Short mmCIF file of C-alpha atoms and ligand atoms in Angstrom, two decimals:
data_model
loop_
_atom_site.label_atom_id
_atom_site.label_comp_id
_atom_site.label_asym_id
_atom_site.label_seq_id
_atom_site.Cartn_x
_atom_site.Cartn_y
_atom_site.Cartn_z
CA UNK A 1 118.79 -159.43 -218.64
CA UNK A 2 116.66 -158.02 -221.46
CA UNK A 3 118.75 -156.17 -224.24
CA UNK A 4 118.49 -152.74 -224.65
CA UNK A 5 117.43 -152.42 -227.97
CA UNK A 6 119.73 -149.73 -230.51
CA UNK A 7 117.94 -147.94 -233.29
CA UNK A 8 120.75 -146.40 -235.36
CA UNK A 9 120.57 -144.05 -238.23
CA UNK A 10 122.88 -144.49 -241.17
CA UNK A 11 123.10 -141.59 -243.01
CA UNK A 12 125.62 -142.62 -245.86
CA UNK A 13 126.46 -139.87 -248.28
CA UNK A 14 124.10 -137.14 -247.31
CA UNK A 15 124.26 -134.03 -245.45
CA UNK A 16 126.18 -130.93 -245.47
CA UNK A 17 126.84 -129.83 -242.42
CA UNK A 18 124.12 -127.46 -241.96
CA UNK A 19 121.48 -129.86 -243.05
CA UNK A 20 122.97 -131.68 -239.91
CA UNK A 21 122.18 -128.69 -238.23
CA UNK A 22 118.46 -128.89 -239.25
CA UNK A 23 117.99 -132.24 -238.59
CA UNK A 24 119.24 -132.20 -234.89
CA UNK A 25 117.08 -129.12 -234.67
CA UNK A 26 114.16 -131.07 -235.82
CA UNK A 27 114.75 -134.21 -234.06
CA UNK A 28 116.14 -134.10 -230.81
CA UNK A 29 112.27 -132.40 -229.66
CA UNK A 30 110.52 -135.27 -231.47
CA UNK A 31 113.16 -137.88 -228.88
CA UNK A 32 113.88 -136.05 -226.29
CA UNK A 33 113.21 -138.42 -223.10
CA UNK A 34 113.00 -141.24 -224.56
CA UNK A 35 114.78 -143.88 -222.99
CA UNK A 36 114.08 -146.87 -224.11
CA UNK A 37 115.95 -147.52 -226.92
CA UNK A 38 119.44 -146.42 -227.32
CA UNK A 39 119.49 -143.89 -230.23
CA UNK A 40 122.48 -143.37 -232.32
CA UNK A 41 123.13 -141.22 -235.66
CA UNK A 42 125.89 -141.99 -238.16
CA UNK A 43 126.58 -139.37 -240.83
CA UNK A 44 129.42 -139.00 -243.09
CA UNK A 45 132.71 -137.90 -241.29
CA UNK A 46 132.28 -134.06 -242.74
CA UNK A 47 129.36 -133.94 -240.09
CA UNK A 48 130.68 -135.58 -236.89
CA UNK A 49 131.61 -132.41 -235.50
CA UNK A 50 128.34 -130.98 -236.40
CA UNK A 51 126.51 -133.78 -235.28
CA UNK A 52 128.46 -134.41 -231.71
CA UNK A 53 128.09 -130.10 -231.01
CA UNK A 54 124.25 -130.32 -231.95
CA UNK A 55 123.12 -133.52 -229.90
CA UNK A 56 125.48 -132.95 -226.73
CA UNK A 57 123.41 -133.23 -223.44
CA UNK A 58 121.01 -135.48 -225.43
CA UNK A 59 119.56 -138.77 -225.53
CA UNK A 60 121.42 -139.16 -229.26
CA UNK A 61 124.65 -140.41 -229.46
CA UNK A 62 127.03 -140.00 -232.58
CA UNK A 63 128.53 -142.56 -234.61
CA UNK A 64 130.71 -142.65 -237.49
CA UNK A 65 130.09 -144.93 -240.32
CA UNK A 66 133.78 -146.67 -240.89
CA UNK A 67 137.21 -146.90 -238.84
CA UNK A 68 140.73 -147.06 -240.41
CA UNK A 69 142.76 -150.20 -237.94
CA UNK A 70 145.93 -147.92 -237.60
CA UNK A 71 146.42 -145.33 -234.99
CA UNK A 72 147.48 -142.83 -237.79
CA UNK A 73 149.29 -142.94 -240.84
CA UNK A 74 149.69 -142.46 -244.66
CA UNK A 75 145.76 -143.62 -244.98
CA UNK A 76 144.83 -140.99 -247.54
CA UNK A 77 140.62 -140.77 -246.77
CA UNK A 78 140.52 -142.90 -243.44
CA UNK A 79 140.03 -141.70 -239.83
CA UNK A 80 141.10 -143.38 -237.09
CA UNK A 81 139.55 -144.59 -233.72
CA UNK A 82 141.79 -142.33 -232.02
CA UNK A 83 140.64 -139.29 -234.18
CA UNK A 84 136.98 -140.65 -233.59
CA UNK A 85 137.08 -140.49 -229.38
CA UNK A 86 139.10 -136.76 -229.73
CA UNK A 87 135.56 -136.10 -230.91
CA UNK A 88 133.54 -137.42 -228.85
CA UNK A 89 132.30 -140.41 -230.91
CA UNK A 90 131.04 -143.53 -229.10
CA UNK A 91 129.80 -145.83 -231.92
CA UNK A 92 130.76 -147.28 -235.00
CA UNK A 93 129.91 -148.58 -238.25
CA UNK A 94 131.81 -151.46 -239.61
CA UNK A 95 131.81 -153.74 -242.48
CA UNK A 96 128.94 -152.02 -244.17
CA UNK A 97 127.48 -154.17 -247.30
CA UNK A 98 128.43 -150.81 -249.36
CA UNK A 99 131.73 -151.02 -248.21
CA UNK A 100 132.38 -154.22 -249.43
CA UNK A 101 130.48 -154.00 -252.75
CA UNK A 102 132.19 -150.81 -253.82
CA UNK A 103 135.07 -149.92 -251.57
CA UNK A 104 137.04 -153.58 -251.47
CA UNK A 105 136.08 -154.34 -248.26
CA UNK A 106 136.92 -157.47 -247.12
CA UNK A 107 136.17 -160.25 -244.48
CA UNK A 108 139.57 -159.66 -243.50
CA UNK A 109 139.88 -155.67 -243.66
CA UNK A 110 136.04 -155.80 -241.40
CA UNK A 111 138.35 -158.03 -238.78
CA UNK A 112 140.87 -155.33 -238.83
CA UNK A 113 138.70 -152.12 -238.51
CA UNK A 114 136.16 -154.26 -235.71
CA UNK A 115 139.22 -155.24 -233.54
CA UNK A 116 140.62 -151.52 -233.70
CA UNK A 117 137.30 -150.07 -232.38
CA UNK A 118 136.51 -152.86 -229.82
CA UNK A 119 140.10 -151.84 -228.48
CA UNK A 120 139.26 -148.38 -228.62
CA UNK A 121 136.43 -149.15 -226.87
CA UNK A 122 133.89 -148.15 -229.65
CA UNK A 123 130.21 -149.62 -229.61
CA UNK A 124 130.87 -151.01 -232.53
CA UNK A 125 128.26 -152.49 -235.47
CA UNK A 126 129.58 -155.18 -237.55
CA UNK A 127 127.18 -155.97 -240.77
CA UNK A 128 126.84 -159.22 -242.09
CA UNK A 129 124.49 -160.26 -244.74
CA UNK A 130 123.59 -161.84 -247.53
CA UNK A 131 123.20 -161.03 -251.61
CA UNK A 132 120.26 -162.40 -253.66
CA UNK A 133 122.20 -164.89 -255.39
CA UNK A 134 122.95 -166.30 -252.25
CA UNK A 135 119.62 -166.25 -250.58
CA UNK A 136 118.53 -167.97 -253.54
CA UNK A 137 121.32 -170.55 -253.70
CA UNK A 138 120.16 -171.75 -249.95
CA UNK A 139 123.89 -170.39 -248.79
CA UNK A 140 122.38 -167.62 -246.09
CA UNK A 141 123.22 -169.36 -243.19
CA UNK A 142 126.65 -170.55 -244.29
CA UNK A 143 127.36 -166.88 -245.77
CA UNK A 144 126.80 -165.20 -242.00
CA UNK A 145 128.38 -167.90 -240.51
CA UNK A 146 131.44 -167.18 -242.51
CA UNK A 147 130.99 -163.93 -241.97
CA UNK A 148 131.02 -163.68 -238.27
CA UNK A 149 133.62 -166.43 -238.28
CA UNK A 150 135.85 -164.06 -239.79
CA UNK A 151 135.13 -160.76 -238.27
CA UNK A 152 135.15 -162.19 -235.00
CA UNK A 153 138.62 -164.07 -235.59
CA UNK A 154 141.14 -163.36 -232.50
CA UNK A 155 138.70 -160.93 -230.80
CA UNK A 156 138.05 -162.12 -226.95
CA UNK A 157 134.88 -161.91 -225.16
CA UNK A 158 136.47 -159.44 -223.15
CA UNK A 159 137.26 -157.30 -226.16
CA UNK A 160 134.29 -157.93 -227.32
CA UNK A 161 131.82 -156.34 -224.74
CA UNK A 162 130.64 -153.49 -227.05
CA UNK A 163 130.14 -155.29 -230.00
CA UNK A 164 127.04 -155.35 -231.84
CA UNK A 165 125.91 -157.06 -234.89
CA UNK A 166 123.62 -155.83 -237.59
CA UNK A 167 121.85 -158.69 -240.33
CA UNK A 168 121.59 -156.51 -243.11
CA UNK A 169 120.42 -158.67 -246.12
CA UNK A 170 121.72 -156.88 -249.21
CA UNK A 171 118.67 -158.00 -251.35
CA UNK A 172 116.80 -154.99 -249.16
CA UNK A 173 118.92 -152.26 -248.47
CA UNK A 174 117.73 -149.80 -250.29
CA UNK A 175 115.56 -151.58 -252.35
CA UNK A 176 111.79 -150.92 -250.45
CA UNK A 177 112.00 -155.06 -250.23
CA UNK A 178 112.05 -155.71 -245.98
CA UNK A 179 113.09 -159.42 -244.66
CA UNK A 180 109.58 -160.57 -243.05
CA UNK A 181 110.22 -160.62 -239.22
CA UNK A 182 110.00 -164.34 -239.37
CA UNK A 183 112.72 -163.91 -241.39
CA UNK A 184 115.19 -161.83 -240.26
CA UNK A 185 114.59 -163.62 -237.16
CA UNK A 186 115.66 -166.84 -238.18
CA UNK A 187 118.61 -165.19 -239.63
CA UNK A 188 119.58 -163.47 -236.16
CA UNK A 189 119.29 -166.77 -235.00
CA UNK A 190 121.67 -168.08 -236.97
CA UNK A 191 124.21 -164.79 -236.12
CA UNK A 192 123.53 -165.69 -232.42
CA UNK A 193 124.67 -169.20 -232.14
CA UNK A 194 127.46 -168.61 -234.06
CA UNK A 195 128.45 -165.59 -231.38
CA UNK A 196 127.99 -168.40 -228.83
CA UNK A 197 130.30 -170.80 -230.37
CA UNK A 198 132.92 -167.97 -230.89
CA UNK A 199 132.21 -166.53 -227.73
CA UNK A 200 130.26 -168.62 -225.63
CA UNK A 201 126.27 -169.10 -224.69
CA UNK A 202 126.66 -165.98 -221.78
CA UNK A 203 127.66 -163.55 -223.97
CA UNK A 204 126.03 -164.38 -226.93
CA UNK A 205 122.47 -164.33 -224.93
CA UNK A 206 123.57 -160.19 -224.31
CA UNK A 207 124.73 -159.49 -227.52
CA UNK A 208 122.52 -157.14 -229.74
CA UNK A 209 121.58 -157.83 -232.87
CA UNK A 210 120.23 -155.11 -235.74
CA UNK A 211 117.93 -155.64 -238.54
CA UNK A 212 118.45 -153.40 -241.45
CA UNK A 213 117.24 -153.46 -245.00
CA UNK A 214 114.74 -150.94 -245.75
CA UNK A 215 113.61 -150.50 -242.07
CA UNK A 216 110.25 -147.74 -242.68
CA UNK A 217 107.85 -146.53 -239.80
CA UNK A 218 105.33 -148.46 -241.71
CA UNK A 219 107.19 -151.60 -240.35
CA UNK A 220 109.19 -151.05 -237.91
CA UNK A 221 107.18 -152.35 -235.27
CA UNK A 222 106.70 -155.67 -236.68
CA UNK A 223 109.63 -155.91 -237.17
CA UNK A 224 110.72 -154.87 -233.64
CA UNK A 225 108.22 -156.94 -231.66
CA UNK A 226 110.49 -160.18 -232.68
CA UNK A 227 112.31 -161.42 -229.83
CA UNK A 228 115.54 -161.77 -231.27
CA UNK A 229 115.47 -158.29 -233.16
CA UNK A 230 117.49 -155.85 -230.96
CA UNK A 231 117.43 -152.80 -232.67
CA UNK A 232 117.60 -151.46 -236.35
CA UNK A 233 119.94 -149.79 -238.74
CA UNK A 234 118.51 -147.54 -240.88
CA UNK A 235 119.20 -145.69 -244.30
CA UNK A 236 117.10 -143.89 -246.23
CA UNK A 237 114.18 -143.40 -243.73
CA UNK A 238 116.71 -142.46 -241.05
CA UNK A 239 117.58 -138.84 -243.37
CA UNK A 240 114.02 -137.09 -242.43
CA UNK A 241 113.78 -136.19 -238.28
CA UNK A 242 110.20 -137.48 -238.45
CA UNK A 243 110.51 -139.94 -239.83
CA UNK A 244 113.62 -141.80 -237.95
CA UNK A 245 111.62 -140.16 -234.58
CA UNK A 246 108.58 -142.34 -235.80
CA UNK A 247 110.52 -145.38 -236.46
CA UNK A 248 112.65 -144.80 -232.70
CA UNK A 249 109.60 -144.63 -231.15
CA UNK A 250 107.63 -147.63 -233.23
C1 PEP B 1 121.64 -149.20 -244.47
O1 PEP B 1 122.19 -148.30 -245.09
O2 PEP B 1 122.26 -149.81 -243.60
C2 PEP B 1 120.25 -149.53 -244.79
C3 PEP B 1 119.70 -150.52 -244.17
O3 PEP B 1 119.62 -148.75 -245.75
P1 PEP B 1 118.03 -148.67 -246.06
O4 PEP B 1 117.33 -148.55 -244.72
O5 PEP B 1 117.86 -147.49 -246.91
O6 PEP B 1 117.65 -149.97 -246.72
#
């Protein structure tokens, strides 16, 4: 079965909520019956509400951009699944290369927060990637193996169904520096057979896998005409409505 590619908009730290507003205002018209691609936007947690009220009846879902593993607690700054579906949320952000550079994220704490929202039943987007140094160093494949390994460590097939992976190389979020296709496409490849030995060949062959790093309607379409690219996650081009409509609709 072909995969239904995901083009997902991660908004990071911007956005009040009435720039939300705007944007849904501005964007939904640019989308609205397309159905090929799943769309999904991620802004900061201030803006789910916003976001959810403003795209209902839509083709957009909402997503939130990190997932605490505890039902509820004394989490000072985290949100819960639980608090995530009373809202209407369907998708999820986890393990975000920003997340583990500045937040002390950690293989670990990504296994925790990925096998909460799987339970919760979350579409859920797991980013693994690489730094410079380690592209360089000729330890890509070995870092997203390790990577996977570890995020995917006591989560079933079963549990697994809404999983979805993003190959975000850090060397290009950001940075205006985009993997080639080729690239990125031997690194998905890489992220898929490791799914497979996790989770065997069936699955792996459905799961989706995102590129992101720097994803522009300039080259999206390259980009997305690889095989093994399922989708994109996108930051700083995903902020403006045209220009994450041009880039959904490569
Ligand atoms: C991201 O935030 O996941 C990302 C890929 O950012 P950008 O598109 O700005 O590189």
């Amino acid at each position: 079965m072909p995969r239904k590619k995901l083009i997902a908009a991660n908004w990071k730290m911007y956005k009040t909520p009435d720039q939300t507003r705007d944007f849904f205002r501005d964007f939904l018209p640019l989308v609205s019956g397309h159905t090929r691609d799943e769309i999904v936007v991620c802004p900061p947690d201030i803006d789910l509400a916003t976001a959810h009220g403003s795209a209902k009846g839509s083709n957009v879902a909402i997503g939130a951009q990190n997932v605490h593993w505890k039902p509820e607690g004394a989490f000072t700054g985290e949100t819960s699944a639980a608090m995530l579906l009373a809202l209407g949320i369907t998708h999820v952000i986890v393990g975000h290369s920003e997340r583990r550079q500045y937040f002390g994220e950690t293989d670990d704490t990504v296994n925790m927060r990925l096998k909460a929202a799987l339970e919760a039943g979350l579409t859920s987007i797991c980013c693994v990637g690489e730094v410079l140094e380690e592209r360089e160093s000729g330890l890509t494949d070995d870092v997203l193996r390790r990577q996977c390994v570890r995020a995917f460590h006591t989560i079933s097939a079963k549990k697994a169904a809404k999983l979805v992976v993003a190959y975000e190389p850090v060397w290009a979020i950001g940075t205006g520096k985009t993997a080639t296709p080729e690239l990125a496409a031997e690194a998905h490849a890489v992220i898929r057979r490791e799914a497979a030995e996790v989770f065997g060949d069936e699955f792996a062959s459905g799961l989706r896998i995102l590129y992101g790093g720097s994803v522009k309607p300039e080259n999206a379409s390259s980009l997305m005409s690889q095989e093994e690219i399922d989708g994109a996650l996108v930051g700083g081009a995903s902020l403006d409505p045209k220009s994450f409509a041009a880039i959904v609709k490569y």
